[in-house]
Coordinates of C-alpha atoms in Angstrom, one line a residue:
M1 CA 5.8 -16.3 5.2
D2 CA 8.2 -15.0 2.6
A3 CA 9.0 -11.4 1.6
K4 CA 6.7 -11.5 -1.5
T5 CA 3.8 -12.7 0.6
L6 CA 4.4 -9.9 3.1
Y7 CA 4.6 -7.4 0.2
D8 CA 1.3 -8.6 -1.1
N9 CA -0.4 -8.5 2.3
L10 CA 0.8 -5.0 3.1
K11 CA 0.7 -3.2 -0.2
A12 CA -3.0 -2.3 -0.3
I13 CA -3.0 -1.4 3.4
Q14 CA -0.1 1.0 3.0
E15 CA -1.5 2.5 -0.1
A16 CA -4.8 3.2 1.6
Q17 CA -2.7 5.2 4.1
G18 CA -1.0 7.2 1.4
F19 CA 2.3 5.3 1.3
Q20 CA 3.8 3.2 -1.5
F21 CA 6.5 0.6 -1.4
N22 CA 9.7 1.6 -3.2
K23 CA 9.3 0.5 -6.8
D24 CA 12.9 -0.9 -6.7
M25 CA 11.7 -4.5 -5.9
D26 CA 15.2 -5.8 -5.2
H27 CA 15.5 -3.1 -2.5
T28 CA 11.9 -3.6 -1.2
L29 CA 12.0 -7.4 -1.0
S30 CA 15.4 -7.3 0.7
L31 CA 14.1 -5.0 3.4
L32 CA 11.0 -7.1 3.8
E33 CA 13.2 -10.2 4.2
S34 CA 15.1 -8.4 6.9
L35 CA 11.8 -7.4 8.6
L36 CA 10.8 -11.1 8.7
E37 CA 14.3 -12.0 10.1
N38 CA 13.9 -9.4 12.8
K39 CA 10.4 -10.9 13.6
K40 CA 12.1 -14.3 14.1
R41 CA 14.9 -12.8 16.1
Y42 CA 12.9 -10.4 18.4
G43 CA 9.3 -11.3 18.0
Y44 CA 8.5 -8.1 16.2
M45 CA 9.4 -6.4 12.9
A46 CA 12.0 -3.9 14.0
C47 CA 13.3 -1.6 11.3
P48 CA 16.1 -3.4 9.5
C49 CA 18.1 -0.2 9.1
R50 CA 18.5 0.4 12.8
L51 CA 19.9 -1.5 15.7
A52 CA 17.2 -3.0 17.8
N53 CA 17.9 -3.9 21.4
G54 CA 15.3 -6.7 21.7
D55 CA 13.0 -4.9 24.1
F56 CA 9.7 -4.2 22.4
Q57 CA 8.9 -1.2 24.5
A58 CA 12.3 0.3 24.0
D59 CA 12.1 -0.4 20.3
R60 CA 8.5 0.5 19.8
D61 CA 9.4 3.6 17.8
I62 CA 11.3 1.6 15.2
V63 CA 8.8 -1.2 14.8
C64 CA 7.9 -1.1 11.1
P65 CA 6.2 1.1 10.0
C66 CA 8.2 3.2 12.5
V67 CA 6.9 6.5 14.0
Y68 CA 9.4 8.4 11.8
R69 CA 8.0 7.1 8.5
Q70 CA 5.3 9.8 8.1
P71 CA 7.5 12.8 8.7
D72 CA 10.3 11.3 6.6
V73 CA 7.9 10.7 3.7
E74 CA 6.3 14.1 4.1
E75 CA 9.7 15.9 4.1
F76 CA 11.8 13.7 1.8
G77 CA 9.4 11.5 -0.1
E78 CA 10.8 8.3 1.5
C79 CA 11.4 6.9 4.9
Y80 CA 14.8 6.4 6.4
C81 CA 15.2 2.9 4.9
G82 CA 13.6 3.8 1.6
L83 CA 11.0 1.0 2.0
Y84 CA 8.1 3.4 2.1
V85 CA 7.9 6.3 -0.4
S86 CA 5.4 8.8 -1.7
E87 CA 3.8 8.4 -5.1
A88 CA 5.8 11.5 -6.3
W89 CA 9.1 9.9 -5.2
N90 CA 8.3 6.7 -7.0
N91 CA 7.4 8.7 -10.1
G92 CA 10.7 10.6 -10.0
E93 CA 8.9 13.9 -9.5
I94 CA 10.9 14.9 -6.4
E95 CA 14.7 14.9 -5.9
K96 CA 16.0 11.9 -4.0
Q97 CA 17.9 12.9 -0.9
T98 CA 19.6 11.2 2.0
V99 CA 17.0 10.9 4.9
P100 CA 18.6 11.9 8.2
E101 CA 18.1 9.7 11.3
R102 CA 15.2 11.2 13.4
R103 CA 15.6 8.7 16.3
P104 CA 16.8 10.4 19.4
P105 CA 20.5 9.5 20.1
E106 CA 19.5 8.2 23.6
K107 CA 17.4 5.5 22.0
I108 CA 20.1 4.3 19.6
V109 CA 21.9 1.1 20.8
F110 CA 25.6 0.7 20.1

């Protein structure tokens, strides 16, 4: 599977849940390629913007779409990676801000 196929497969599912992909297709396809790479590496699509440790249970909170996506999109209009956004964010109706990391420090691998 390639990034465009993944995009096509997920788009309608995510939109039914109230999320859109970022309209910047270079950004979106790059993130989807990284998700596919993480799937090959770890066996699951860990968030490409965070360091996974390779243990599914330990990384479960950052398997895309991560558990932080909904509160990020509700508060900032986009998730931490900027892969998922709200319709208002995509339409330029809300100010774009840096989304802070919500993952607890004890779960972050260094």
